[in-house]
Short mmCIF file of C-alpha atoms in Angstrom, two decimals:
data_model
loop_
_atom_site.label_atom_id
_atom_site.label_comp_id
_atom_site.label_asym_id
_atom_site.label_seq_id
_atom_site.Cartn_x
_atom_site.Cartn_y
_atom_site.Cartn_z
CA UNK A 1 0.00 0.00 0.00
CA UNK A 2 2.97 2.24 0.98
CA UNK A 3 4.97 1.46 -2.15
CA UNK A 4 1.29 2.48 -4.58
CA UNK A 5 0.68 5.69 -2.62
CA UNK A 6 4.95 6.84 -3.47
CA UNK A 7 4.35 5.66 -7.04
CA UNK A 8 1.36 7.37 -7.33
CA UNK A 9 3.14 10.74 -5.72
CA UNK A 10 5.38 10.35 -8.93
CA UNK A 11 3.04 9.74 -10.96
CA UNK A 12 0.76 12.82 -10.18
CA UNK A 13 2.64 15.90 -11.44
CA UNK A 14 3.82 14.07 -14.51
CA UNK A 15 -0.06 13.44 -15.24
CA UNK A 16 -0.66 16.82 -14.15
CA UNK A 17 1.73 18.16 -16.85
CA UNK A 18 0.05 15.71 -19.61
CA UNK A 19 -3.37 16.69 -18.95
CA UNK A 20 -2.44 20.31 -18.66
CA UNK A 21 -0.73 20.38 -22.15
CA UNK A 22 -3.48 18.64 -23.42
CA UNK A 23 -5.20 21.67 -22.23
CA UNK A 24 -3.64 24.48 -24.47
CA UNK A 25 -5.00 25.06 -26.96
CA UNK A 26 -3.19 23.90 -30.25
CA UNK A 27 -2.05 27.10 -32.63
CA UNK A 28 -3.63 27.65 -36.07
CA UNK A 29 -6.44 25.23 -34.91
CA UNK A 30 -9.07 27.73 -35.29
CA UNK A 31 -12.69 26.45 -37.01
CA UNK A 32 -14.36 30.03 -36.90
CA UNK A 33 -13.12 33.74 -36.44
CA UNK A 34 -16.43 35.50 -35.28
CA UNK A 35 -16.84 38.92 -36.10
CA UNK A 36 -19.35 41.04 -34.35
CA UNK A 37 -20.45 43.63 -36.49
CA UNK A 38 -22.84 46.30 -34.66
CA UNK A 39 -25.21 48.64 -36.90
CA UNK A 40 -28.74 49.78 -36.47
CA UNK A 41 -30.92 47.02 -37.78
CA UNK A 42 -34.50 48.25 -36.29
CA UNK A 43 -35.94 51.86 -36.56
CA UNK A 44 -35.35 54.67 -38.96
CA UNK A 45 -31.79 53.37 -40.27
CA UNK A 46 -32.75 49.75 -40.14
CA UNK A 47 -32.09 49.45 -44.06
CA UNK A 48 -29.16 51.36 -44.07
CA UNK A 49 -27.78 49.00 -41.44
CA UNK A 50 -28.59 45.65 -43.35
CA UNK A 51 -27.15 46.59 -46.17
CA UNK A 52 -24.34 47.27 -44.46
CA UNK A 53 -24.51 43.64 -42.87
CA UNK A 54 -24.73 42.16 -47.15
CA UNK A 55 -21.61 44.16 -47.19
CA UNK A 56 -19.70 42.33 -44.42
CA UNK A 57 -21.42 39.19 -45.69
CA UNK A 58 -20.26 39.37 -49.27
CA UNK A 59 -16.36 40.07 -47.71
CA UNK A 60 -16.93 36.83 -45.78
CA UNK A 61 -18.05 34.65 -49.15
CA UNK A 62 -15.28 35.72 -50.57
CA UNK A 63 -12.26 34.99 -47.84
CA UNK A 64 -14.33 31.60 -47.32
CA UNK A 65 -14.62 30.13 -50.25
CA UNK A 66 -12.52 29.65 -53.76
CA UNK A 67 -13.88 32.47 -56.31
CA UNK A 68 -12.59 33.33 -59.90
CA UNK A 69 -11.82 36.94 -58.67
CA UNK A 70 -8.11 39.10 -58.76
CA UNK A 71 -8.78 39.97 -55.05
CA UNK A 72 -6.95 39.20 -51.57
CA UNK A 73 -7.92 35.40 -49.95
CA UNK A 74 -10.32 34.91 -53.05
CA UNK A 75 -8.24 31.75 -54.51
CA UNK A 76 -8.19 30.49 -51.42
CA UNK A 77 -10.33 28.99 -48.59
CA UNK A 78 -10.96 30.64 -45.23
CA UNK A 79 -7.86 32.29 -43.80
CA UNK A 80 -4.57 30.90 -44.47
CA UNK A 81 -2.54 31.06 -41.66
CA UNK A 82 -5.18 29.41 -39.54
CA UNK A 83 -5.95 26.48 -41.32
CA UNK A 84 -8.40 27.91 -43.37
CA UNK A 85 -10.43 29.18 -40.63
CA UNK A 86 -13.77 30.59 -41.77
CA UNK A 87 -14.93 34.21 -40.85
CA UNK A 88 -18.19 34.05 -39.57
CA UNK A 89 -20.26 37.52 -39.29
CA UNK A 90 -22.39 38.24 -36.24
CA UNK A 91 -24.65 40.83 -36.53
CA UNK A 92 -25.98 43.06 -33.35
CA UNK A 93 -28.49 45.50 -33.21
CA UNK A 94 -27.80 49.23 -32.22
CA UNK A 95 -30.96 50.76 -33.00
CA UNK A 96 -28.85 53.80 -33.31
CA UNK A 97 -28.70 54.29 -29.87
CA UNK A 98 -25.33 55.09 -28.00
CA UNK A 99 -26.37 53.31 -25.14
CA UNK A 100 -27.82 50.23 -26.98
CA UNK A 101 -24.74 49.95 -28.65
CA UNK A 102 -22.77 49.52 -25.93
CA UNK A 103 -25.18 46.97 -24.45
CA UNK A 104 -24.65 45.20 -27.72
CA UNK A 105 -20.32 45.26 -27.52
CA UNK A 106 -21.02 43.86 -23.64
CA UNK A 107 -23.19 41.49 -24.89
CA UNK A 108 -21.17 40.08 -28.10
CA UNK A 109 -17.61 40.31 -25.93
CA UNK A 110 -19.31 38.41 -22.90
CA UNK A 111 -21.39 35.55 -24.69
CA UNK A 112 -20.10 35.64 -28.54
CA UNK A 113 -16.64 35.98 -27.80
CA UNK A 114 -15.62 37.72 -31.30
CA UNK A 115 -12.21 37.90 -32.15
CA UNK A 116 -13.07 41.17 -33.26
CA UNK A 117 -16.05 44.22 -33.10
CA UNK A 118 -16.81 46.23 -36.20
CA UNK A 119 -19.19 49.04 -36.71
CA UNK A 120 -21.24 51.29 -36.19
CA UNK A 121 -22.45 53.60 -39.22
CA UNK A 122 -23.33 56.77 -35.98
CA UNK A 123 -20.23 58.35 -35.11
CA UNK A 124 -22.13 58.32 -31.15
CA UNK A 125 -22.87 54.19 -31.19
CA UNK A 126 -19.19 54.17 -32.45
CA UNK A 127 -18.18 56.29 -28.94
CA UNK A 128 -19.95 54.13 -26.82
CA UNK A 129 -19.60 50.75 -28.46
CA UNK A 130 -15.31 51.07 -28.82
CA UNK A 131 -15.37 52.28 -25.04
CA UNK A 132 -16.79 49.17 -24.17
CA UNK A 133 -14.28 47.27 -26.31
CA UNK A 134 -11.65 48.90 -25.13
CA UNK A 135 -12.22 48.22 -21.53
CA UNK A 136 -12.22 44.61 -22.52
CA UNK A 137 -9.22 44.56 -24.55
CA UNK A 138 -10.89 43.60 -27.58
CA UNK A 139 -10.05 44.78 -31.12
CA UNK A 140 -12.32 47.27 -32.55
CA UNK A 141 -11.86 48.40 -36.51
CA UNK A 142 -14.07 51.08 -37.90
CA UNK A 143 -14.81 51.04 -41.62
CA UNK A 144 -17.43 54.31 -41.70
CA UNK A 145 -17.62 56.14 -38.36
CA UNK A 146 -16.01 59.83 -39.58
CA UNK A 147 -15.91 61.74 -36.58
CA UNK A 148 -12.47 62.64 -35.81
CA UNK A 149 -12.54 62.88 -31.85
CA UNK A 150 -12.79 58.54 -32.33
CA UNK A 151 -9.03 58.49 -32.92
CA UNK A 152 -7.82 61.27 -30.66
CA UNK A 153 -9.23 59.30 -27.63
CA UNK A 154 -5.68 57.80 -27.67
CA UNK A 155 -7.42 53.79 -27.54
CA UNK A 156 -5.16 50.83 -27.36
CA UNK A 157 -7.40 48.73 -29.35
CA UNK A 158 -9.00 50.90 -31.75
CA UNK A 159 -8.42 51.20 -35.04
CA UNK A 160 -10.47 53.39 -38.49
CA UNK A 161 -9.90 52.18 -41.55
CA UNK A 162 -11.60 54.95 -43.26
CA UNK A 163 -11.00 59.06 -43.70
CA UNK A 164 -12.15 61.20 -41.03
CA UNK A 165 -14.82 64.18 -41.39
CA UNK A 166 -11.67 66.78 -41.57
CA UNK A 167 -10.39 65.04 -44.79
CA UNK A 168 -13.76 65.54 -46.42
CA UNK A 169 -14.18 68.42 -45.29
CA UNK A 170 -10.91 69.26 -47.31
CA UNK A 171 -12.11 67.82 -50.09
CA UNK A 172 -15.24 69.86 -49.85
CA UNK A 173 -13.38 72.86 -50.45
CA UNK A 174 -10.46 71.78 -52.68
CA UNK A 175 -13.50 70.98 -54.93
CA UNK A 176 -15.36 74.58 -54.52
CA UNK A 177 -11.55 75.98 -55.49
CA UNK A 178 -11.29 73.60 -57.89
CA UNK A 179 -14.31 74.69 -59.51
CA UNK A 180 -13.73 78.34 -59.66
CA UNK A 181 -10.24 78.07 -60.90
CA UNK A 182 -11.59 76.19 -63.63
CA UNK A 183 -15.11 77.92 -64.66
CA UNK A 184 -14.59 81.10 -63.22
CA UNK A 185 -17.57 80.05 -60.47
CA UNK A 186 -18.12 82.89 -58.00
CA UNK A 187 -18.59 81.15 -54.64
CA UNK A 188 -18.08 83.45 -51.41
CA UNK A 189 -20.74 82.64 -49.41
CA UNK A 190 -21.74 78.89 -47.80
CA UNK A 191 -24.57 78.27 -45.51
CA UNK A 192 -23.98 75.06 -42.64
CA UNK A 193 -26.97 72.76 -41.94
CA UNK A 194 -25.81 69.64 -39.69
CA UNK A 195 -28.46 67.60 -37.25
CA UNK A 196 -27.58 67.61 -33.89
CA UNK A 197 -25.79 64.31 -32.87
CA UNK A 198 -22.02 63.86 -32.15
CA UNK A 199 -21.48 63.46 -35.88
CA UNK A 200 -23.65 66.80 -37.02
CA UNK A 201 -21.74 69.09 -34.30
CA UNK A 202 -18.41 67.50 -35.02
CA UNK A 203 -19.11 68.55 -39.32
CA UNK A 204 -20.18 71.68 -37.80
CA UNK A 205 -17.14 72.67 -36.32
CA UNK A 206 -14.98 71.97 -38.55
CA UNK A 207 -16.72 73.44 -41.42
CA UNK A 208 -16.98 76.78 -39.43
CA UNK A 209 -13.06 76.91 -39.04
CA UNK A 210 -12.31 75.58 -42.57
CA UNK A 211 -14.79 78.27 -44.10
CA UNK A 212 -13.43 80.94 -41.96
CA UNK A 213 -9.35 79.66 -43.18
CA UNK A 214 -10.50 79.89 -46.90
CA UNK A 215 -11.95 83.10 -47.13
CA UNK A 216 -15.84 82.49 -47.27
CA UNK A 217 -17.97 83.80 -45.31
CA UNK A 218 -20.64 81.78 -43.05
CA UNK A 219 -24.32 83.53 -43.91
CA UNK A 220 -26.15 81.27 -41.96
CA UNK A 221 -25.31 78.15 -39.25
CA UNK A 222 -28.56 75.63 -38.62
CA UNK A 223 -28.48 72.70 -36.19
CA UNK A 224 -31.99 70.92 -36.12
CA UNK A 225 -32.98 67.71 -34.67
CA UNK A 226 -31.96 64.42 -35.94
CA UNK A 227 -35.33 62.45 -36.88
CA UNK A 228 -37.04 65.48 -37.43
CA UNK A 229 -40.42 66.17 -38.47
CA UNK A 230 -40.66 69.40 -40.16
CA UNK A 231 -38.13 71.39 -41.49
CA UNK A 232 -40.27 74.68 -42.90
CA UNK A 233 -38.56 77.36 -41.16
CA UNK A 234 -35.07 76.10 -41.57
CA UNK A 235 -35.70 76.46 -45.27
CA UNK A 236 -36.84 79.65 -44.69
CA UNK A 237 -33.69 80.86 -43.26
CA UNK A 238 -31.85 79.23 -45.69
CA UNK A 239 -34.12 81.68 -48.37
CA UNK A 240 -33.10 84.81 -46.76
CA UNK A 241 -29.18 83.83 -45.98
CA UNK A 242 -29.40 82.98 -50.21
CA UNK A 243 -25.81 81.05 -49.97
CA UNK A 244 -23.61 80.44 -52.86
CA UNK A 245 -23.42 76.57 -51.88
CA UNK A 246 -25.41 74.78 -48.93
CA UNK A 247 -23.00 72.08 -46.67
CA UNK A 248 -25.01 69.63 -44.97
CA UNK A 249 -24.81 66.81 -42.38
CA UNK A 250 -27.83 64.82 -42.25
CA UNK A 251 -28.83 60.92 -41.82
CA UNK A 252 -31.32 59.74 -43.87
CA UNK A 253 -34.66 60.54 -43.14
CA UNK A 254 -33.49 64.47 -42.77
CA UNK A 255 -31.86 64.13 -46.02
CA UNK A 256 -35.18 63.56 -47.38
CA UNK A 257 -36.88 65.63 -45.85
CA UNK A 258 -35.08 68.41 -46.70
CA UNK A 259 -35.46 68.38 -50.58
CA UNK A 260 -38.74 67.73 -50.23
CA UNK A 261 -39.24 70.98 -48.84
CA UNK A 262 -36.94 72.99 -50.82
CA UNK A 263 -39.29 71.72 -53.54
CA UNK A 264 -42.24 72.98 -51.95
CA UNK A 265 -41.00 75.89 -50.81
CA UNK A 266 -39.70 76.76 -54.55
CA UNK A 267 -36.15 77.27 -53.32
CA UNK A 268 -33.19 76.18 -55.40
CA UNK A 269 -29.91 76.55 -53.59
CA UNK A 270 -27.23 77.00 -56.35
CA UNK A 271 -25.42 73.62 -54.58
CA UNK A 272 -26.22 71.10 -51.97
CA UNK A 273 -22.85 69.52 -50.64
CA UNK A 274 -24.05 66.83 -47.98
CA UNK A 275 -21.23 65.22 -45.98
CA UNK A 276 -22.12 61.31 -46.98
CA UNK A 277 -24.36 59.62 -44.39
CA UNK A 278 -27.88 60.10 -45.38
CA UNK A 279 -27.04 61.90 -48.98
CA UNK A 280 -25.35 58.06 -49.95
CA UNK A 281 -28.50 56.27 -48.85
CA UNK A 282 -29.99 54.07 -51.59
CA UNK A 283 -33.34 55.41 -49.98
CA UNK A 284 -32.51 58.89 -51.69
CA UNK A 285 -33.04 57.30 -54.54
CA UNK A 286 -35.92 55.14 -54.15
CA UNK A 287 -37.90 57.70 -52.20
CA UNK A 288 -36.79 61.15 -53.84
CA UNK A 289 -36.44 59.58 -57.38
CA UNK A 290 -35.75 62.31 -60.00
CA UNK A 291 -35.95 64.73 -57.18
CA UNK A 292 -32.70 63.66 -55.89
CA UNK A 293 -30.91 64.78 -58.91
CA UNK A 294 -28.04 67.20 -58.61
CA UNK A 295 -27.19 66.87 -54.94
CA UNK A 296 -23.50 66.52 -54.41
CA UNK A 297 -21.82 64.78 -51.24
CA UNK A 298 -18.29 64.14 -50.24
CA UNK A 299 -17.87 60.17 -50.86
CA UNK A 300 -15.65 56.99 -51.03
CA UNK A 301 -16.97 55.28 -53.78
CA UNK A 302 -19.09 55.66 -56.58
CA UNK A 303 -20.37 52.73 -59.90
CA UNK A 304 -18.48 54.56 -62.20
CA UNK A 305 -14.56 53.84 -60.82
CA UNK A 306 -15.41 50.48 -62.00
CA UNK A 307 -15.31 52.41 -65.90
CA UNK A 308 -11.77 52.06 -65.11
CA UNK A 309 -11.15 49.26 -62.79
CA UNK A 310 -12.22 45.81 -63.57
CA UNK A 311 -12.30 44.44 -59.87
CA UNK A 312 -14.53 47.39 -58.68
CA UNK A 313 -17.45 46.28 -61.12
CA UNK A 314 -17.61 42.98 -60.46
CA UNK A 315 -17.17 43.41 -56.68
CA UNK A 316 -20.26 45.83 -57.00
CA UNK A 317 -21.81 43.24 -59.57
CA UNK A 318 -21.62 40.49 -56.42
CA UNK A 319 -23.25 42.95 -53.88
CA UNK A 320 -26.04 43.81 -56.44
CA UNK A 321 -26.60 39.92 -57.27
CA UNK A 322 -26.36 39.43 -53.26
CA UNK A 323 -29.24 42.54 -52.57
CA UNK A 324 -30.10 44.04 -55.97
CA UNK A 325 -28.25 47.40 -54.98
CA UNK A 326 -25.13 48.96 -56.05
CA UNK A 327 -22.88 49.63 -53.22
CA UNK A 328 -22.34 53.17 -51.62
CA UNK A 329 -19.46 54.75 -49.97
CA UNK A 330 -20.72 53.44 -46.74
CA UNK A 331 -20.87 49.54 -47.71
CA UNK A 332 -17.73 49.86 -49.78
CA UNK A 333 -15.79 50.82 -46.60
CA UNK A 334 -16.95 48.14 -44.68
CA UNK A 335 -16.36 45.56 -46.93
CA UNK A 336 -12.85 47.60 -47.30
CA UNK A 337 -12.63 47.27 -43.65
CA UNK A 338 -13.59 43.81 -43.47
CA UNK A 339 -10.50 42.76 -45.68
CA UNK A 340 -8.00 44.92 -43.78
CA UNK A 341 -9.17 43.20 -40.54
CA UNK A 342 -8.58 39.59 -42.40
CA UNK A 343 -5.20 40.34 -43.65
CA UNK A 344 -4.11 41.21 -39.79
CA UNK A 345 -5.26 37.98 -38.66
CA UNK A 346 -3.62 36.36 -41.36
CA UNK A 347 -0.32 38.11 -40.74
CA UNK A 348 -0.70 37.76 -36.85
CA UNK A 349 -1.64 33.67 -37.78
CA UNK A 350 -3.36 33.68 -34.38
CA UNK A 351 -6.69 35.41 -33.24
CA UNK A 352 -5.02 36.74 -29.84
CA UNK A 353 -5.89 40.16 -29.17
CA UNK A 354 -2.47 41.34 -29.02
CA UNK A 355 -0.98 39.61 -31.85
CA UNK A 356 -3.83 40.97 -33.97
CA UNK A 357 -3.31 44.39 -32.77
CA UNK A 358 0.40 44.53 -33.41
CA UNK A 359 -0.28 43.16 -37.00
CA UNK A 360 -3.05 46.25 -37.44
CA UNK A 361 -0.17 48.52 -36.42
CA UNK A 362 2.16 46.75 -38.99
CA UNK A 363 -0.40 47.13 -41.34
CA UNK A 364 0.56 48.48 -45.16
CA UNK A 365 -1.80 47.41 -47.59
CA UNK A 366 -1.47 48.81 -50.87
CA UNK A 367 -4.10 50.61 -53.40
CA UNK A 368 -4.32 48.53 -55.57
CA UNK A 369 -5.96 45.79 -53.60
CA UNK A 370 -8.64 47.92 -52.56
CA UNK A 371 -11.89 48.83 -54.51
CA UNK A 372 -12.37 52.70 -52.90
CA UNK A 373 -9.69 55.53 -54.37
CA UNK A 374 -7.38 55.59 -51.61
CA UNK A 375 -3.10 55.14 -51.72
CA UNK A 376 -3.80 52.29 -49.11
CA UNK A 377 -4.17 51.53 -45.98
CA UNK A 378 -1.32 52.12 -42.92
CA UNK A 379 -2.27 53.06 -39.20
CA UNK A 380 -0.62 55.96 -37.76
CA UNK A 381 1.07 54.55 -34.96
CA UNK A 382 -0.59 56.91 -31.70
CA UNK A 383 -3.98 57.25 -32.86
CA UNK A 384 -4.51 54.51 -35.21
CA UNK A 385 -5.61 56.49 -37.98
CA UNK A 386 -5.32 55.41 -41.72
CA UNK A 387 -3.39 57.84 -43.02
CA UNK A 388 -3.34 56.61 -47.00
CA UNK A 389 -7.71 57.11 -46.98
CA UNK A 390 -9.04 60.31 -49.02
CA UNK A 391 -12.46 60.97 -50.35
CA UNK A 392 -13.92 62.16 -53.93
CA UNK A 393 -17.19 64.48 -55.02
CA UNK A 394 -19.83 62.97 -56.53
CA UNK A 395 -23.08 64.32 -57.68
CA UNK A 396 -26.99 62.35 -58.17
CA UNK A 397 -27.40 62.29 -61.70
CA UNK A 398 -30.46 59.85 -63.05
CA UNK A 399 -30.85 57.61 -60.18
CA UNK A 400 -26.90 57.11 -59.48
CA UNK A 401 -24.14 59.19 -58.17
CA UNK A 402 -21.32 60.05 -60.59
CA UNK A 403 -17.75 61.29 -60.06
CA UNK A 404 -16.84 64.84 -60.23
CA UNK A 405 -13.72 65.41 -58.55
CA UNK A 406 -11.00 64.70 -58.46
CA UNK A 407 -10.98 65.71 -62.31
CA UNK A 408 -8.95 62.79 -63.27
CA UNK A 409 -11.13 60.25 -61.38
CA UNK A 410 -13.89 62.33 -62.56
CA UNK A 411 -17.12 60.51 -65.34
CA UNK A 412 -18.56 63.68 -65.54
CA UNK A 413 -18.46 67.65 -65.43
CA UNK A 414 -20.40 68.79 -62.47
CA UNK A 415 -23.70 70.54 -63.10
CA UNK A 416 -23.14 73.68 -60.52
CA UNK A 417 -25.65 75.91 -60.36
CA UNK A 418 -28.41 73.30 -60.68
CA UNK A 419 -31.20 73.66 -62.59
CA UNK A 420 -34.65 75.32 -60.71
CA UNK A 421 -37.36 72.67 -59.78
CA UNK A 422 -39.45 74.19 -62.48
CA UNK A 423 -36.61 73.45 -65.37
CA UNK A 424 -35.61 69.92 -64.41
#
């Protein structure tokens, strides 16, 4: 009995040491990388957010499984360095609330256990729903969120893939100068409009100081409420301030609202500019129709780059055959997004947290693998910025926005003054 008990004293920290190797996990032997992808899929941006959710989808048919395309992990099968570990896209609803949002991280860290968070279309669910990951240490990329305070919050584990509201901004007016220098336009005189969420106030802002820097001069500054219900006497005030060129920041339903009731009210601003968001809606289209026509807005993407780059029209040909629409700027920076979070897990060839943000700081993908007009993608190092993203004009012309600027991206000239209601 003696002599069992001293063997089995032996015995006991070499099975110990079996059973706890047997324990750790095996590298590379990853099934499924979940993503949790967070974007208002009930209320008044519910469509806006599915489509966004095709988006993600379509980036995850095409890492999983072997496709006839020129594009990253599409001759291949799941993710490389993992075994060919399948992405797998969980979706979570926001509502567009901040504080939803954040329920929704908790939720997806605590019970779904993604590798990585994505999202959220509202710069304010963004806020909330990265603070959340951050306290948990998880990886956060965001494709579309454009307000710029998201990257100055000096996060560990955040990262945007996409340009911030001060480089369109830029854009905005590089285009205006652009314009005059080359049709003699006289533009001194701009009008702001933005609703009244984080990402309305932040456009605001900036647009105030870049206006003021370049020499034009602010006749009139509206904030209204998002969701709003009537617009009249913000168009009135827009009649008497009579700006050369209106800039706008509005989701949506506002968007929509507010050409319907500069048609009523007979009032044709020489130039809309909207700052993306609800001006790159498919629902501009489908519920303005012709009416739509002639808006501009800052952008990422528009049908036409595909005129000169194969891979761009038949991406956009798989997300039309996948939901019948083209893609926007929004959904083209989320499947962007999507890809440039695959790539780090490939290069890190693990989904810990740390490895995968290292490899997002290593990060430099080039242009030509992308399908929006940037030089590429590479992460400033302190605020994890992309610092290769820029933007283009476009304007609604027939049911489809076009480029305008730059000129040499450009499939049309820009139609600036627009034509009256009454002449269309």
């Amino acid at each position: 009995m003696k002599r069992s008990l001293v063997r089995l004293a032996i015995m006991l920290p070499v099975l110990a040491l079996v059973f706890g190797l047997l324990a750790v996990p095996i590298l590379g032997k990853v099934d499924t990388v979940k993503v949790g992808v967070i974007y208002p899929l009930t209320g008044s941006a519910a469509a806006t957010g599915k489509d966004y959710i095709a988006a993600y989808q379509l980036a995850a048919d095409i890492v999983n499984n072997k496709m006839d395309l020129d594009f990253p992990f599409a001759r291949t099968e799941g993710i490389p360095a993992l075994g060919g570990a399948m992405i797998e896209i969980v979706p979570a609803d926001s509502q567009g609330s901040p504080e939803v949002g954040r329920a929704e991280a908790e939720r997806l860290i605590s019970s779904v256990k993604p590798t990585a968070l994505m999202g959220c279309h509202h710069s304010a669910v963004t806020k909330t729903a990265s603070q959340a990951a951050e306290r948990f240490g998880t990886v956060f990329l965001c494709p579309d969120s454009t307000s710029p305070a998201l990257t100055e919050r000096g996060y560990e584990w955040f990262f945007r893939s996409g340009p911030t509201d001060t480089t369109f901004i830029e854009d905005t007016f590089d285009f205006i100068e652009d314009l005059k220098k080359a049709r003699g336009l006289k533009v001194e005189t701009v009008a702001i409009v933005s609703e009244d969420t984080e990402f309305g106030k932040n456009i605001s802002v900036v647009e105030e100081q870049m206006a003021a820097t370049r020499g034009y001069r602010v006749v009139e500054k509206i904030t209204f409420q998002n969701n709003s219900t009537n617009v009249n006497s913000e168009v009135l005030r827009l009649k008497r301030a009579n700006p050369d060129v209106i800039l706008m920041a509005a989701y949506t339903s506002d968007t929509i609202l507010f050409v319907r009731t500069f048609k009523e009210q007979k009032y044709t601003p020489p130039a809309v500019i909207g700052q993306r968001a609800g001006f790159i809606s498919p629902e501009i289209f489908t519920t303005l129709g012709k009416d739509a026509d002639y808006l501009f807005t800052t952008n990422v993407w528009a049908p036409d780059l595909g005129e000169k780059r194969p891979i761009v029209k038949r991406i956009n040909e798989l997300y039309r055959a996948k939901t019948g629409k083209d893609l926007t700027g929004d959904y083209a920076r989320a499947f962007t997004g999507a890809f440039i979070l695959v790539d780090a897990i490939n290069r890190a060839g693990s989904v810990n947290p740390e490895a995968i943000r290292k490899a997002l700081l290593a990060t430099d993908y080039p242009g030509s693998q992308l399908i929006v007009p940037w030089a590429g993608v590479r992460f400033d190092q302190k605020t994890h910025q992309n610092t290769l993203g820029r933007g283009i004009i476009t304007q609604a012309i027939g049911g489809v926005y076009r480029t305008v600027w730059p000129f040499d991206l450009a499939s049309q000239e820009a139609v600036w003054p627009v034509p009256a209601w009454d002449k269309r």
